[in-house]
Structure formats: C-alpha cells, structure tokens
mmCIF file of C-alpha atoms and ligand atoms in Angstrom:
data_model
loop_
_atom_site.group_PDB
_atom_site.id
_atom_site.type_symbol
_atom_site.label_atom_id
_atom_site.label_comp_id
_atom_site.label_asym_id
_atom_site.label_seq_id
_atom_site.Cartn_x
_atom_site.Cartn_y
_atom_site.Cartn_z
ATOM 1 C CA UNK A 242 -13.886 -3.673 -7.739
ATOM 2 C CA UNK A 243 -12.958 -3.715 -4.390
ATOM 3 C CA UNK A 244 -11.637 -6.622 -2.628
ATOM 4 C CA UNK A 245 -13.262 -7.859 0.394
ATOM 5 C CA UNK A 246 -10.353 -7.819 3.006
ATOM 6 C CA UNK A 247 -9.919 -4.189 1.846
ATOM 7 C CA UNK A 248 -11.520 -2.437 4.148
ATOM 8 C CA UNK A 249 -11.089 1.502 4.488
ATOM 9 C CA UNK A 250 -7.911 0.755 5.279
ATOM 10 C CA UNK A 251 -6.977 1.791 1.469
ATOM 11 C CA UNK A 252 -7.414 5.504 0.683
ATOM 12 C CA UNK A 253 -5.716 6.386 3.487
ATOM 13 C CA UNK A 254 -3.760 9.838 3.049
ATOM 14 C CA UNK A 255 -4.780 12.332 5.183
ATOM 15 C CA UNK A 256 -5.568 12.324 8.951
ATOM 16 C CA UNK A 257 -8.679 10.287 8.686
ATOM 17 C CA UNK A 258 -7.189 7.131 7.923
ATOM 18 C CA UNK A 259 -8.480 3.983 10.586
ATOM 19 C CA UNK A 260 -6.333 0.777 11.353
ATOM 20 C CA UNK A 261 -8.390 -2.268 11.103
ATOM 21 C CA UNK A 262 -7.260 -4.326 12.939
ATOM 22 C CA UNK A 263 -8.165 -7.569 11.350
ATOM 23 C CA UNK A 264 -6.457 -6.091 8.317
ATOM 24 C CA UNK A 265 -4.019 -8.484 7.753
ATOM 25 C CA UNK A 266 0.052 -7.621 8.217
ATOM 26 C CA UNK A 267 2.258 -9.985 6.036
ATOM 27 C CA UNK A 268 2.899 -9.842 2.977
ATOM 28 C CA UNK A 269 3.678 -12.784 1.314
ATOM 29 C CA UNK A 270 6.131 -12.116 -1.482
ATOM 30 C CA UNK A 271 5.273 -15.016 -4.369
ATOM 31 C CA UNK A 272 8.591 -15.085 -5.528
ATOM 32 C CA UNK A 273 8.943 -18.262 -7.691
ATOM 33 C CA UNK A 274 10.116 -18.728 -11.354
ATOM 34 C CA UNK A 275 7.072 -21.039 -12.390
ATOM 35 C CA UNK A 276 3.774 -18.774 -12.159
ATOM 36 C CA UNK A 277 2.256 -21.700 -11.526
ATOM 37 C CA UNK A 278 3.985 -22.490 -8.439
ATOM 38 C CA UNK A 279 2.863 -18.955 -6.998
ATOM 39 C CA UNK A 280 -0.404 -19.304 -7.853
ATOM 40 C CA UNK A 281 -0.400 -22.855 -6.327
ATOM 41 C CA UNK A 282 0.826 -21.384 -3.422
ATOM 42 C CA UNK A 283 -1.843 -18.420 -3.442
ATOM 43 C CA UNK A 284 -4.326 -21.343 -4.071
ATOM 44 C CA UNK A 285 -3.929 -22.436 -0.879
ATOM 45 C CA UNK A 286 -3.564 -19.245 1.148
ATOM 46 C CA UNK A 287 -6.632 -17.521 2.638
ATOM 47 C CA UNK A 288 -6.714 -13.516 1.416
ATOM 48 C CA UNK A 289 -7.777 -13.021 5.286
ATOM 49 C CA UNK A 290 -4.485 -14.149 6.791
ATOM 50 C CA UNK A 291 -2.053 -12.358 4.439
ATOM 51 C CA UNK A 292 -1.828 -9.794 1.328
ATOM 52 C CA UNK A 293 0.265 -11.269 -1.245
ATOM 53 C CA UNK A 294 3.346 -9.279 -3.224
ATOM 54 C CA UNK A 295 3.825 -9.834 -7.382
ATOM 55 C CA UNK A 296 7.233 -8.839 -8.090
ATOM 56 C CA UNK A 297 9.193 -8.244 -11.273
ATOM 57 C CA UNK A 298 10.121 -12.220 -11.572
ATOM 58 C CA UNK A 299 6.431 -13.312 -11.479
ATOM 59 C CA UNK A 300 5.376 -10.297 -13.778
ATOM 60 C CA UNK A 301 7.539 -10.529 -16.550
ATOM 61 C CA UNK A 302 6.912 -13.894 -16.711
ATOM 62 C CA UNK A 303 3.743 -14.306 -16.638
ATOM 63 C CA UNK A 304 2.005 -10.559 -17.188
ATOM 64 C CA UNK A 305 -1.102 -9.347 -15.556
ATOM 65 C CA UNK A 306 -3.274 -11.949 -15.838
ATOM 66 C CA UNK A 307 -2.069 -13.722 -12.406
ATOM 67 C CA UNK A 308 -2.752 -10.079 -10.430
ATOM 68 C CA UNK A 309 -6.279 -10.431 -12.180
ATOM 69 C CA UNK A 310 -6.888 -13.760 -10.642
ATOM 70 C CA UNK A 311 -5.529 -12.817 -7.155
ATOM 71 C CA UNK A 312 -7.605 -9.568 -7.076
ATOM 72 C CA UNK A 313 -10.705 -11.723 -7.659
ATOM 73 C CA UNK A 314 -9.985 -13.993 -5.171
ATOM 74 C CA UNK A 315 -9.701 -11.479 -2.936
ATOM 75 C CA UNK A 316 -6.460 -10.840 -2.376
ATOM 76 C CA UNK A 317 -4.876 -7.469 -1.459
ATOM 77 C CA UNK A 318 -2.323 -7.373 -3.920
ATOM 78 C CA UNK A 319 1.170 -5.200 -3.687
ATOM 79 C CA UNK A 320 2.365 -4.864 -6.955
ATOM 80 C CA UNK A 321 6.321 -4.314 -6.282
ATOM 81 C CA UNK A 322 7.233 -3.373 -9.705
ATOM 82 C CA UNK A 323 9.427 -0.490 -8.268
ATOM 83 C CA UNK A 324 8.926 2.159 -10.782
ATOM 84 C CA UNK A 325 12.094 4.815 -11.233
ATOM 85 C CA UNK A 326 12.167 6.563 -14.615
ATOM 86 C CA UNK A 327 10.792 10.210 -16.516
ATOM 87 C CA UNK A 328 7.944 11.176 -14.597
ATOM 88 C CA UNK A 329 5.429 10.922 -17.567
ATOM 89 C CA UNK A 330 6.585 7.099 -17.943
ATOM 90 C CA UNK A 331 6.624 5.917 -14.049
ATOM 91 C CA UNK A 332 3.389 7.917 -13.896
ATOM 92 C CA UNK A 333 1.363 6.180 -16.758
ATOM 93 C CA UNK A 334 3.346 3.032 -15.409
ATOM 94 C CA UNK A 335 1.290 3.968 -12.690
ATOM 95 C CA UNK A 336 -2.150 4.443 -14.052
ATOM 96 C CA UNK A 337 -2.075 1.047 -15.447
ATOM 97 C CA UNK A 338 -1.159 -0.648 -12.180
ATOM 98 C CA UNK A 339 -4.032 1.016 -10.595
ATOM 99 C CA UNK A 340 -6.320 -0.078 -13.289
ATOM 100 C CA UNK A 341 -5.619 -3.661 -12.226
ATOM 101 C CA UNK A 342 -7.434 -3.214 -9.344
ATOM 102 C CA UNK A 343 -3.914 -3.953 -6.742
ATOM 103 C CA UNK A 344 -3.727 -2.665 -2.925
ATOM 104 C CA UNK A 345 -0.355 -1.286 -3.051
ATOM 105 C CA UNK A 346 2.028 0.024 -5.915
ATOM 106 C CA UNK A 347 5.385 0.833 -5.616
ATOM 107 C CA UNK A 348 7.637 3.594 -7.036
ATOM 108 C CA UNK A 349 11.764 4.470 -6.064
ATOM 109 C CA UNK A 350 11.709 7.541 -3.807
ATOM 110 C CA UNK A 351 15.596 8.024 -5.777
ATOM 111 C CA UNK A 352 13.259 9.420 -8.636
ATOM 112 C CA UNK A 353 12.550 12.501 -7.428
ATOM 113 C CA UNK A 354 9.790 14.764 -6.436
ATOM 114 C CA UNK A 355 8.439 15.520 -10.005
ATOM 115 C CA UNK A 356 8.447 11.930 -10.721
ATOM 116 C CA UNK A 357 6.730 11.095 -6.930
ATOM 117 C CA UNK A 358 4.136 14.045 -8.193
ATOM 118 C CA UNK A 359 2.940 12.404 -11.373
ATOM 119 C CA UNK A 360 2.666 9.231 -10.164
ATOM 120 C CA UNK A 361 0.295 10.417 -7.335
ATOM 121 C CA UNK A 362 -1.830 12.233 -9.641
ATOM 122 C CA UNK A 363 -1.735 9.664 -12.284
ATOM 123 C CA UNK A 364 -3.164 6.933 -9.700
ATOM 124 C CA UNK A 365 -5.492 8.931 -8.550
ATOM 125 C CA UNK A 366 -7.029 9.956 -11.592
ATOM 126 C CA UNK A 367 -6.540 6.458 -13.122
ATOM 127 C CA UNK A 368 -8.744 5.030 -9.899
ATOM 128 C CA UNK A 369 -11.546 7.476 -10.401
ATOM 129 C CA UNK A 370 -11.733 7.139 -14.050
ATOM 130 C CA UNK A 371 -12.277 3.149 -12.941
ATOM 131 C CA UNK A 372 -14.493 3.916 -10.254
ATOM 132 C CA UNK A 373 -11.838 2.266 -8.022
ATOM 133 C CA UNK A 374 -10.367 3.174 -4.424
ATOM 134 C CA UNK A 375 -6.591 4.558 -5.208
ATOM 135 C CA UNK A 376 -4.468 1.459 -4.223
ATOM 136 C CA UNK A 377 -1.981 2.711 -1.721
ATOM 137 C CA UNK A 378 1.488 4.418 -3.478
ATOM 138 C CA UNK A 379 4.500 4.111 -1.273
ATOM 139 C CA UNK A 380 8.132 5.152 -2.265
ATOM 140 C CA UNK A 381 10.841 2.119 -1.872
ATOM 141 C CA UNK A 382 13.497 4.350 0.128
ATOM 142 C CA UNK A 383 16.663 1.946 0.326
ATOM 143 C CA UNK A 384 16.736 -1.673 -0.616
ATOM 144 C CA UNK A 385 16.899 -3.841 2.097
ATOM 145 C CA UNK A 386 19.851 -5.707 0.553
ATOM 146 C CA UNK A 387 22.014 -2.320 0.609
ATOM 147 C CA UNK A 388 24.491 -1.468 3.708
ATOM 148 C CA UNK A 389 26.637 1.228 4.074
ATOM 149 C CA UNK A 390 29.502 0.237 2.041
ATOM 150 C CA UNK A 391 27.522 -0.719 -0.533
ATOM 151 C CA UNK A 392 25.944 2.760 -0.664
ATOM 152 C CA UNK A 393 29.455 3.950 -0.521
ATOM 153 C CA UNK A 394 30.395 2.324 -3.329
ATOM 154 C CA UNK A 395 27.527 4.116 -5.870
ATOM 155 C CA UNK A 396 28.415 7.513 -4.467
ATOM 156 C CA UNK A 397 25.882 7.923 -1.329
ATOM 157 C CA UNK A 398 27.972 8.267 1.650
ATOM 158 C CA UNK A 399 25.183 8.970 4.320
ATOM 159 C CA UNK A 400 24.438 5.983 5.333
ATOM 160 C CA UNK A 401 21.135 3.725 4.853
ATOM 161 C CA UNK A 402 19.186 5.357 7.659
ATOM 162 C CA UNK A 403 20.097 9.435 6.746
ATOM 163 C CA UNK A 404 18.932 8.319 3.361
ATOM 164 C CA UNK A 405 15.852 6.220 4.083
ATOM 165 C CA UNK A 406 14.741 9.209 5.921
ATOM 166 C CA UNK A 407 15.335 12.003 3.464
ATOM 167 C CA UNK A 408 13.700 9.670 1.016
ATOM 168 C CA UNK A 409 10.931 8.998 3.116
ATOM 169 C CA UNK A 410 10.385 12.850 3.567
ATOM 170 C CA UNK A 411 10.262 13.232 0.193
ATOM 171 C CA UNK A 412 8.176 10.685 -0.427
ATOM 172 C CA UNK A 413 5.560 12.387 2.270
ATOM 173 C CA UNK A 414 6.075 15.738 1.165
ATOM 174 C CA UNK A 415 4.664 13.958 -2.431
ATOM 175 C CA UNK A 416 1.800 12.917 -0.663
ATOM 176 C CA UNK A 417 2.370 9.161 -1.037
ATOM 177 C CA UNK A 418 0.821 6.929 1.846
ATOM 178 C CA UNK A 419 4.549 5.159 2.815
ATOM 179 C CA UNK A 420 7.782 3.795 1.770
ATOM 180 C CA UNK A 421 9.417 0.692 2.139
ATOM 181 C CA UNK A 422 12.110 0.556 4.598
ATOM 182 C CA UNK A 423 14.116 -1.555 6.797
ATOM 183 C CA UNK A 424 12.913 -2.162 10.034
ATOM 184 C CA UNK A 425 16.275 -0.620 11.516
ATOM 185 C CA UNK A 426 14.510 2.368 10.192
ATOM 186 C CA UNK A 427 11.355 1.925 11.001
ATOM 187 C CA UNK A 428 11.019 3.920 14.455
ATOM 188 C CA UNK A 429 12.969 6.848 12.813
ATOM 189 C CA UNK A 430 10.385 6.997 10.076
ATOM 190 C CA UNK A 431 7.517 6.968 12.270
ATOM 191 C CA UNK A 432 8.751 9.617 14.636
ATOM 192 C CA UNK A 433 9.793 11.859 11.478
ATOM 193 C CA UNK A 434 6.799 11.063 8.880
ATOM 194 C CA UNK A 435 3.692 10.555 11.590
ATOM 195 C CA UNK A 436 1.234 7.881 12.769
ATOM 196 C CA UNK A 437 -0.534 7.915 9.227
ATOM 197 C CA UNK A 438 2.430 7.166 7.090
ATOM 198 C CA UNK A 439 2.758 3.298 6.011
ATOM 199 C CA UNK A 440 5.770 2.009 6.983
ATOM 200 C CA UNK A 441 6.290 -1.752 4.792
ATOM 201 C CA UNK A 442 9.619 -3.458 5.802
ATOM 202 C CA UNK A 443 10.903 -6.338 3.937
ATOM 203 C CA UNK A 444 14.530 -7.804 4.883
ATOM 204 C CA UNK A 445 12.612 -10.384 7.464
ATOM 205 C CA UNK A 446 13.644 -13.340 8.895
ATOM 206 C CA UNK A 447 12.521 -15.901 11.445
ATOM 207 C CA UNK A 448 14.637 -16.255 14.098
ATOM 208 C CA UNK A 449 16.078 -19.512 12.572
ATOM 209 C CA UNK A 450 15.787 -18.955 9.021
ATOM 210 C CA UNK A 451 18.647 -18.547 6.413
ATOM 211 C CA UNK A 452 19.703 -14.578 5.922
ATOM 212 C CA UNK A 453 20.138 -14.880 2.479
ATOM 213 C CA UNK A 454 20.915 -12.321 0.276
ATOM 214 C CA UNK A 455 19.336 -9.737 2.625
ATOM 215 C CA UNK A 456 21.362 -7.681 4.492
ATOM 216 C CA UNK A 457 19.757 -5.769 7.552
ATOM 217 C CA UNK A 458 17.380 -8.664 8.474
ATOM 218 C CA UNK A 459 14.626 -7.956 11.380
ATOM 219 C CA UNK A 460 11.991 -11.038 12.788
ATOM 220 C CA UNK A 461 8.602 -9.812 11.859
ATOM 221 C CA UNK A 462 7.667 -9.131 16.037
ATOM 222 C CA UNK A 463 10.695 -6.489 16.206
ATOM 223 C CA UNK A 464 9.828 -5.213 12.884
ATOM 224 C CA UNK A 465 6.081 -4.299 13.819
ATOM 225 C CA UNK A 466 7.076 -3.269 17.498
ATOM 226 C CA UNK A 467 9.603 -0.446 15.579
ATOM 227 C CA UNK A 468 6.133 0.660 14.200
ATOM 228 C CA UNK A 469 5.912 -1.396 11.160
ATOM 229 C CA UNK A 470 2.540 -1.498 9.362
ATOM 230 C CA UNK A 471 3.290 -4.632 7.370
ATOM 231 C CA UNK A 472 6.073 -6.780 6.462
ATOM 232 C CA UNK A 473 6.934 -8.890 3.427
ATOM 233 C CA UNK A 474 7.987 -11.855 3.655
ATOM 234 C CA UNK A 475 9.120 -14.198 1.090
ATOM 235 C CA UNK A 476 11.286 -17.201 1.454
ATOM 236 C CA UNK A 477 10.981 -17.829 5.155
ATOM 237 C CA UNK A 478 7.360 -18.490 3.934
ATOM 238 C CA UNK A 479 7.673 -19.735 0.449
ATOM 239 C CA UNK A 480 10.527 -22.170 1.056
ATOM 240 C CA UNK A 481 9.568 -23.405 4.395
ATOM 241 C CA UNK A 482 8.764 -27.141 4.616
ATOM 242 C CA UNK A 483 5.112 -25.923 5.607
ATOM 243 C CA UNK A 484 4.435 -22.480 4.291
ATOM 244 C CA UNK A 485 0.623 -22.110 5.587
ATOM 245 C CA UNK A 486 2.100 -23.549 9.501
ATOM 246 C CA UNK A 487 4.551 -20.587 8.983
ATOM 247 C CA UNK A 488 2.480 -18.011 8.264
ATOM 248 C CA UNK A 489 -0.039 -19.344 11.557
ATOM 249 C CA UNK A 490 2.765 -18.940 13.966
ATOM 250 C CA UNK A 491 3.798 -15.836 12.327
ATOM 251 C CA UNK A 492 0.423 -14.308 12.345
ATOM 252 C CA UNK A 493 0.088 -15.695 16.290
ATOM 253 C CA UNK A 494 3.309 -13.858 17.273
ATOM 254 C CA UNK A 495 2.342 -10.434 15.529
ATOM 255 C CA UNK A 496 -1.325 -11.139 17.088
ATOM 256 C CA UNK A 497 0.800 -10.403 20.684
ATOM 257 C CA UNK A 498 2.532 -7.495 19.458
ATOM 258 C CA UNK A 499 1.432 -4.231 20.128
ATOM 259 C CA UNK A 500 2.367 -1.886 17.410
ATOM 260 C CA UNK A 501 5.342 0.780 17.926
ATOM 261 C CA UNK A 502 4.810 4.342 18.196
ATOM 262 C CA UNK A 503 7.393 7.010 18.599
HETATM 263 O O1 C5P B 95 12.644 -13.762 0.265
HETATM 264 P P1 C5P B 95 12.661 -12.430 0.971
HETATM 265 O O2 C5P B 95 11.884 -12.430 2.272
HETATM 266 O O3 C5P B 95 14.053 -11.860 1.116
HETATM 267 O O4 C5P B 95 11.850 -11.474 -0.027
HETATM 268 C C1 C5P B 95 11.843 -10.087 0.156
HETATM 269 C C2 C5P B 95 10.980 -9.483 -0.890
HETATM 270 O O5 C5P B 95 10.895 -8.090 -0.632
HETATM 271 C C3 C5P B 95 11.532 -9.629 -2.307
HETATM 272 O O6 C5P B 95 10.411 -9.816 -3.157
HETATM 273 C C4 C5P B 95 12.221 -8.297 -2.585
HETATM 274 O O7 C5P B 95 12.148 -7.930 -3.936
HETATM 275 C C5 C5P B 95 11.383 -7.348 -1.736
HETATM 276 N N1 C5P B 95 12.039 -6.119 -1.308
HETATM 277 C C6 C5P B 95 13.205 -6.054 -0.590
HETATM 278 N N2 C5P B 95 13.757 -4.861 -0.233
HETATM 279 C C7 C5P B 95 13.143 -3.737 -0.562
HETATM 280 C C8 C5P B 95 11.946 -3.772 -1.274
HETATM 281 C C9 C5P B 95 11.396 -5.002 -1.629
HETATM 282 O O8 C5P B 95 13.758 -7.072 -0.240
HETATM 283 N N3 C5P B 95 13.648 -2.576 -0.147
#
C-alpha cells in the first residue's frame, strides 16, 4: 500500500529519480518511552508536514503494530532500526521491514559490502513479492554523537568526515539510495556520491535549543543548504513547549532555503 505523501519520490536509485517538492523534509524522530505518548504526538501531526522516525526505544517497546498505524495514516515512516550483523540476518531483518510498508530503512554502512548487498536485494525482492514500492535503504555512516576522539578511542583514527565518506562510497557502490550523515558532511557527500544520493542528517538543533547528547549539531537551514535531503529531528520538536508551532517555523525557514549543490 502506498502512502499518499509518497509520491515517486520513493524508488529512487538510478538517474531518474524527481524531487517533489512538496515532499516533506523533517523527520520527526518519536522518541518517547510511553508508545502512547508518540502516537499521541503522531495523532496530532499532519503526514503532509513531516515523515515521522520509529527508533529502537519505540520498537522494542511496543513492536510493529504502531508503524502499522502510522503507515495507514499516511505517514512516511523511517524505520531507524540500524541493522549491522551477518548479511543473511540484516538482510531478512530487512525483508521484514519492507513488508511493513515503511519509507525508509536503515542499515550500518560499518557492515560491509556483502552485508550492504543482501540487504538491497532482500528489500527489493521482499517489496515485489508485496506488490510494494522498495522503501528507500540508506547506510548510517557515523553517528552523529561520535567526534574524533571518540572514534579514536574504538580504533578509527581518520576522523568522522574521511570515514563518513568512505562509508558513504560504499554504501553507493551497494546501490543503496543514501546514508545518514552529519551535516558537517553533508556537502562532501554530495560532491563525492551525486545529486541522486539521499543525504538524511540528524544531530539538529534550533538555534536556541539544548545540544544534548549530540555532538556535531547543525540548525536544520544550514543542514539543507550543505545539500541535505531531510533532517531528523527529535527533541527540539518532541520536547518543545509547542511541538506542532515548532515544526511550522521550522518548515517556514526550510520553505526559504534553497537546497545545496556541490
Ligand atoms: O533528539 P535528537 O534530535 O537528538 O534525535 C536524533 C535522532 O536521530 C535519534 O532518534 C537518533 O537515534 C537518530 N540518529 C542520530 N545519529 C545518527 C543516526 C540517527 O542521532 N547518525
């Protein structure tokens, strides 16, 4: 079933893909630890001013069902469950996500190409056997939270952006549609993986919210003008006084913005 506010924006590999442009560009992230506050909060959002993100939290608490429900009403649904293990396990991981019916899956680049491989083939066959459009597969290159020394400290000693952009050449060279990256890496990525290539940056912030627990933070205007496609954004949104205000201005500012290119 496709959503309505999908578009043919989805299936997008390939040089054929079209940006609509009232496709919308945040992603809210419903991170709460009562499902029911996320899906109060979904209640009240319209599917044509954001795309909504169901992460591990929101999952394991509650299982599919919630993605169900937000499907049917129509959201576009990014299902960050980050897969990273054997390729036959990420990939039928995968397949089942895709059976669900979501926008957007998400796999760790870190996993390698034969584990990138099977996960493309196992979402695309698991959308045709459903009759389905493949929701879109990206690669998460480095976590947002991550800096240098932190990579340091787990052996990588490149440096966020050398990685996020041999990751994110991996993760093209797999045939994925994008990875999620930092906006600080966002106009590398586009000049090095092409105009086609989703680029979906979390690590946002307003310019007067909290930072958090996120280290290389971005506000969602500089984000898009590096040539981000969307952003996520969760608790500047979710644990603002008045999320849906929020999301208005932020969808008014990005309305201005012209996207990057490189
Ligand atoms: O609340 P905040 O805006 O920091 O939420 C960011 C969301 O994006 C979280 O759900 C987090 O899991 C996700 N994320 C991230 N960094 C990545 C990939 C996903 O922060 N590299």
């Amino acid at each position: 079933m496709d959503t309505p506010s999908q578009g043919s924006e989805i299936g997008n590999r390939g040089s054929e893909a079209t940006v609509i442009n009232s496709e919308p560009r945040v992603i809210v992230a419903l991170d709460f630890s009562n499902p029911m506050h996320a899906l109060a909060l979904a209640h009240r959002l319209d599917p044509r001013e954001c795309a909504v993100k169901v992460g591990k939290e929101l999952f394991v608490t509650a299982g599919p069902e919630p993605v169900r429900w937000l499907v049917d009403r129509g959201f576009n649904v990014f299902l960050d469950l980050k897969f990273h293990d054997i390729p036959n396990t990420a990939a039928s991981a995968c397949a089942a996500a895709a059976r669900l019916g979501v926008w957007m899956i998400d796999v760790h680049a870190s996993g390698g190409r034969a584990m990138l491989r099977a996960a493309r083939d196992a979402v695309d066959a698991a959308a045709s056997g459903a009759a389905r459009t493949p929701p879109m597969l990206i690669a998460v290159t480095v976590l947002t939270s991550l800096d240098d020394a932190d990579l340091r400290e787990i052996g990588h000693a490149s440096g966020a952006k050398a990685e996020a952009l041999q990751l994110a050449r991996l993760a093209r060279d797999c045939d994925l549609d994008g990875v999620v990256c930092s906006a600080h890496e966002a106009s590398a990525l586009r000049t090095a993986c092409g105009p086609v290539f989703r680029l979906v940056t979390p690590g946002i912030r307003l310019a007067e919210s909290a930072q958090d627990d996120q280290a290389r933070i971005v506000t969602p205007e500089a984000a898009v003008r590096a040539g981000a496609d969307f952003i996520v954004i969760g608790r500047p949104i979710t644990q603002a006084a008045d999320p849906l205000a929020t999301l208005a201005e932020i969808n008014r500012t990005l309305a201005k913005v012209k996207k990057g290119r490189a």
